Tab-separated table of C-alpha atoms in Angstrom:
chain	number	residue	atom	x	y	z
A	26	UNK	CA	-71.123	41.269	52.411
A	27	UNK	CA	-72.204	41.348	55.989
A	28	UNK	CA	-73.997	44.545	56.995
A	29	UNK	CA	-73.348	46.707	59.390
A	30	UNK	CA	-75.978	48.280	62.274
A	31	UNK	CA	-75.436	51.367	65.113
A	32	UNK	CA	-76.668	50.776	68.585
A	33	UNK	CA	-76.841	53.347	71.410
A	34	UNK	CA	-75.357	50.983	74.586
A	35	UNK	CA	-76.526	52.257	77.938
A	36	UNK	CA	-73.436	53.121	80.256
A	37	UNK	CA	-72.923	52.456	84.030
A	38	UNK	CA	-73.433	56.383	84.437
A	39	UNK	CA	-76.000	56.991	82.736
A	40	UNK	CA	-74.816	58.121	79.602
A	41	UNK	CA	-74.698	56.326	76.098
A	42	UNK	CA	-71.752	54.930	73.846
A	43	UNK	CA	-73.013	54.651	70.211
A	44	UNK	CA	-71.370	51.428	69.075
A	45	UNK	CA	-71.288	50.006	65.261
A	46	UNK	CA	-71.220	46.450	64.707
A	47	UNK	CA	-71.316	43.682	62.256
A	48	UNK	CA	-72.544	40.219	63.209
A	49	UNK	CA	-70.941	37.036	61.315
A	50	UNK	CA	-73.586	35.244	59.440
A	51	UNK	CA	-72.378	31.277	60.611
A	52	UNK	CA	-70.911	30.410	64.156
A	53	UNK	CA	-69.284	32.758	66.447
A	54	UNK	CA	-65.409	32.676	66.855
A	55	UNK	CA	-65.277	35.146	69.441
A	56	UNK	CA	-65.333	39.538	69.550
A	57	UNK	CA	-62.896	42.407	68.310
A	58	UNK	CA	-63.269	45.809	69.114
A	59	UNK	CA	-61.985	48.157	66.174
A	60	UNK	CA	-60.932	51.074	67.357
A	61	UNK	CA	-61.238	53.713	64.174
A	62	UNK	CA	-59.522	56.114	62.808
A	63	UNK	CA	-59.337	60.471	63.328
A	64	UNK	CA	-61.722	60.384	60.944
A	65	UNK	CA	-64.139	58.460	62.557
A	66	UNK	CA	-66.943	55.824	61.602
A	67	UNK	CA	-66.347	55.885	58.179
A	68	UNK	CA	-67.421	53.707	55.300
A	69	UNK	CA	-64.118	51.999	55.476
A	70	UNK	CA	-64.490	51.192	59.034
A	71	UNK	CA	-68.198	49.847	58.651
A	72	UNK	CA	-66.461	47.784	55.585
A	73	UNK	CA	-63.260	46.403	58.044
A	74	UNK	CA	-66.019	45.269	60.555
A	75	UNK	CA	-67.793	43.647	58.162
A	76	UNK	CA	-65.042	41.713	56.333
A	77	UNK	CA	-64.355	40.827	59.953
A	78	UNK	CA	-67.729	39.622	60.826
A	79	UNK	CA	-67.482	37.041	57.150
A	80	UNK	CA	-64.555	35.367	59.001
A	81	UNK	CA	-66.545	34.486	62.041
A	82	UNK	CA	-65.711	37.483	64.474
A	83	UNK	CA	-68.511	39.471	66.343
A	84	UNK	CA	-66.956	43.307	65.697
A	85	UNK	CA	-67.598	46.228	67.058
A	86	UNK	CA	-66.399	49.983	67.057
A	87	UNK	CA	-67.197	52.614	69.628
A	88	UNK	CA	-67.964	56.046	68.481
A	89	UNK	CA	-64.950	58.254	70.130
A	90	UNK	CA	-64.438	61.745	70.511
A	91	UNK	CA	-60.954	61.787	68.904
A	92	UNK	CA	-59.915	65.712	69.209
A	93	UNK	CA	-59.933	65.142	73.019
A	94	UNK	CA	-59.715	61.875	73.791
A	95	UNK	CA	-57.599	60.690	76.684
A	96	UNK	CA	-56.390	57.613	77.963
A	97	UNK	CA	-58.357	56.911	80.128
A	98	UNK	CA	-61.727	58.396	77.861
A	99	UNK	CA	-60.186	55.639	75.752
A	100	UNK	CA	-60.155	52.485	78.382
A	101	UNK	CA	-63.559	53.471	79.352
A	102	UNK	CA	-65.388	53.261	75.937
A	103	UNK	CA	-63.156	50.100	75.726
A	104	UNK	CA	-63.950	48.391	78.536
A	105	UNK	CA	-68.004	49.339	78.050
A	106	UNK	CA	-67.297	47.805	74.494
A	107	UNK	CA	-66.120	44.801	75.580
A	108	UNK	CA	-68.881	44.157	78.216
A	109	UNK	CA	-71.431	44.877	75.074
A	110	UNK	CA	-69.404	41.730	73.550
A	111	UNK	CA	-69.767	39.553	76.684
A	112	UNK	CA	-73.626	40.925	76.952
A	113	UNK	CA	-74.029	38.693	73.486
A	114	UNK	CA	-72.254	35.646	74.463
A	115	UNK	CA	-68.382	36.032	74.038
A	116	UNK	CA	-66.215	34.249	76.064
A	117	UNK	CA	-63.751	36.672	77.964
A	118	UNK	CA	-61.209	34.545	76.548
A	119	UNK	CA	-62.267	34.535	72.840
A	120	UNK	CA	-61.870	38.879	73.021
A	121	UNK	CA	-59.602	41.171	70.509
A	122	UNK	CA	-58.672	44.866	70.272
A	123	UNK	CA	-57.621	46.112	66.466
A	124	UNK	CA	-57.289	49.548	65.486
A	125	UNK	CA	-55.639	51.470	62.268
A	126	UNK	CA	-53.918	54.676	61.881
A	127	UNK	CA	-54.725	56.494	65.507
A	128	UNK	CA	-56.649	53.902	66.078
A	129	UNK	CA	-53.561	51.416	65.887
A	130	UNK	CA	-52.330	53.582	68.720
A	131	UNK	CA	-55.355	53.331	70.444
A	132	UNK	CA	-55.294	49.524	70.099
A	133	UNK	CA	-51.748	49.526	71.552
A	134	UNK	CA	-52.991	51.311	74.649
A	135	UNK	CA	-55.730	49.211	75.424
A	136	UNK	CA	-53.508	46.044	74.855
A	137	UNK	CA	-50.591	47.871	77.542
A	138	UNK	CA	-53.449	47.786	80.055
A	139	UNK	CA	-55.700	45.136	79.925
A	140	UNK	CA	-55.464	41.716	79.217
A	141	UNK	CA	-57.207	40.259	76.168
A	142	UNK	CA	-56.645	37.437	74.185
A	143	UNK	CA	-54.895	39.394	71.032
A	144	UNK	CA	-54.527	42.472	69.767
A	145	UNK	CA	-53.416	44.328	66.127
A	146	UNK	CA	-52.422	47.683	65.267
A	147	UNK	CA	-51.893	48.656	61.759
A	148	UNK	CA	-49.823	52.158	61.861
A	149	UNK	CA	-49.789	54.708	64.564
A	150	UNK	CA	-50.385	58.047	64.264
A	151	UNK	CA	-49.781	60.135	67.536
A	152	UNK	CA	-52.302	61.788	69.809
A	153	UNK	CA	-51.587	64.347	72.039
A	154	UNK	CA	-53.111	62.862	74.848
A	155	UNK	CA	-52.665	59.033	74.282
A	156	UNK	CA	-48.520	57.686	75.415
A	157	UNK	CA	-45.949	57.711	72.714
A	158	UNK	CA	-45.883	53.696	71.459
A	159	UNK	CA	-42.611	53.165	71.857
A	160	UNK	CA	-42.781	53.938	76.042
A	161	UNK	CA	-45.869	51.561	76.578
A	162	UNK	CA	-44.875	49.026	74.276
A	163	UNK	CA	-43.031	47.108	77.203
A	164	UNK	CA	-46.080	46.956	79.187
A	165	UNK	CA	-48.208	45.085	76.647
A	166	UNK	CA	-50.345	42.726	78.953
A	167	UNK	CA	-52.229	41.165	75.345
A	168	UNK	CA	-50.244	39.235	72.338
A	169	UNK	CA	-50.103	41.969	69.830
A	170	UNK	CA	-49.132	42.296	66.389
A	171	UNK	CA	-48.232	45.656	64.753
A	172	UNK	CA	-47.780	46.393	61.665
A	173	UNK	CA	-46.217	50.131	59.791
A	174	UNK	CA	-45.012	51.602	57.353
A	175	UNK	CA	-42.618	54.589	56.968
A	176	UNK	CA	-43.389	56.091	53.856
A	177	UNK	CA	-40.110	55.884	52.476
A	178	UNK	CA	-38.495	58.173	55.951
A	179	UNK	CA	-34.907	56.896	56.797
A	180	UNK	CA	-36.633	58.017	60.192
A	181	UNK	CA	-39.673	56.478	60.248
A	182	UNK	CA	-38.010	53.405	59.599
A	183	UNK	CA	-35.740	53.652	62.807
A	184	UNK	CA	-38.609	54.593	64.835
A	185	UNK	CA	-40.212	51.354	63.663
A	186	UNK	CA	-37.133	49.359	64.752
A	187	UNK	CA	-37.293	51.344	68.124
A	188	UNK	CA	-40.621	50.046	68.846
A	189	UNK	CA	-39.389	46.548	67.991
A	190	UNK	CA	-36.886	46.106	70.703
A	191	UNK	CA	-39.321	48.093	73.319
A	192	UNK	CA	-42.517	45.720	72.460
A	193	UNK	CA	-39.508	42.472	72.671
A	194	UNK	CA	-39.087	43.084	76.183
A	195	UNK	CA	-43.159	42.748	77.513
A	196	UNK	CA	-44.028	39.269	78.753
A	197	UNK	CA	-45.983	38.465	76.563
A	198	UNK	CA	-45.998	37.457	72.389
A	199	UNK	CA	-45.078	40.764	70.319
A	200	UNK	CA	-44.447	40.666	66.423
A	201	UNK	CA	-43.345	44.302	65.018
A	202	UNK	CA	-43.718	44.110	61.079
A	203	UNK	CA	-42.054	47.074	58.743
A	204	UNK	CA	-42.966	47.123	55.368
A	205	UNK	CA	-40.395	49.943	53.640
A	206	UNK	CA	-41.835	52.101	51.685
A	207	UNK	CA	-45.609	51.679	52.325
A	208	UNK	CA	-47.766	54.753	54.175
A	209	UNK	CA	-49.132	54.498	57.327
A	210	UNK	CA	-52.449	53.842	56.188
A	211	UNK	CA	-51.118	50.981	53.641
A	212	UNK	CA	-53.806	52.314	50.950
A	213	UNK	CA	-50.918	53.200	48.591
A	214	UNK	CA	-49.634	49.544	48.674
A	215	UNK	CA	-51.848	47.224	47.787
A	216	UNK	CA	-49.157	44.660	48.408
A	217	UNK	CA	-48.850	45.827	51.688
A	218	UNK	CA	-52.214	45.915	52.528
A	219	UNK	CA	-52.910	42.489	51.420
A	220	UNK	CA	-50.213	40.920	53.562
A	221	UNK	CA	-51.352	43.011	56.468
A	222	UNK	CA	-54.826	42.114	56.166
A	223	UNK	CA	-53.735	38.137	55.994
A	224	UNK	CA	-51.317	38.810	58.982
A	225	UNK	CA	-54.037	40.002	61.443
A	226	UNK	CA	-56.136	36.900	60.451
A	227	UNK	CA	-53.420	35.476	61.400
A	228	UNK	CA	-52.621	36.725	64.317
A	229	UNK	CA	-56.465	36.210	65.776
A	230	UNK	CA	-56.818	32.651	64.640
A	231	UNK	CA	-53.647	31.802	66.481
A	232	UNK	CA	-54.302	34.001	69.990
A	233	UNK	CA	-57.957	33.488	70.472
A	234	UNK	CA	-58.979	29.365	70.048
């Protein structure tokens, strides 16, 4: 497996943003930035950017502040990110966002207000600071795939179908997946996870070529 190393990236102000990355071992396809979880840089994030790297991708995740983080806290560390990604030779048209769990919601952010070649979000879980998904979801300016569960909530379910119709009406490719049943992380579903794993393959070979 691809290994995984932590930079400290000078910003335009002076400060740093500690990125993690993984580099793939054979040609370069193009650059995602994973946006991670509350939790932060865990193991399983190091081990999502480096299953990414093994299909080609340059990956990245910037180290965020998560109890505070705002929208625009978020777009910064995004957009510093994706210069990091240009600084080692992606194309601006080969560029992804992904994200899981609040950092799905983070990805769909990002993807609302900048324009990138494709973008994923598996689950959503709500920050107090960030836009509820289903009132940005008609601004997406990136292709972008989401994918949720509802954990078995009549609810949940609707709210998934909600977002559905909102992300239908942007101008640009949506898919909205529900898999019934399944958590929002997907770890309870290996089913799930599987298919969600194969569909944001997917969805980056087919957006960024």
């Amino acid at each position: 497996m691809t290994s995984t190393s932590t930079v400290d990236y000078q910003r335009t102000d002076g400060r740093t943003l500690r990125l993690t990355f993984s580099e793939p071992e054979g040609a370069l396809r193009g650059g995602l930035v994973v946006l991670h979880e509350a939790d932060g840089v865990t193991d399983g994030v190091k081990l999502l950017l480096a299953s990414l790297a093994t299909e080609g991708w340059l990956t990245v995740t910037p180290h965020l502040e998560n109890e505070e983080l705002t929208q625009q806290d978020l777009l910064d560390a995004t957009d510093r990110t994706l210069a990091w990604l240009v600084e080692r030779g992606v194309q601006a048209d080969l560029l992804g966002v992904m994200g899981f769990d609040l950092g799905g919601t983070a990805a769909l952010v990002v993807a609302s207000h900048r324009k990138l070649g494709a973008a994923v979000s598996v689950g959503g879980q709500q920050a107090a600071e960030l836009p509820a998904l289903v009132e940005i979801a008609g601004r997406l300016t990136s292709p972008w795939l989401g994918m949720y569960g509802d954990a078995g909530d009549e609810a949940g379910g609707a709210d998934v179908e909600r977002l559905r119709d909102a992300a239908a009406s942007a101008k640009v490719a949506t898919n909205v997946v529900h898999y019934p049943g399944a958590n929002h992380r997907f770890d309870a579903d290996p089913g799930a996870a599987a298919e969600a794993w194969q569909r944001t393959l997917n969805w980056f070979d087919a957006h960024l070529r």
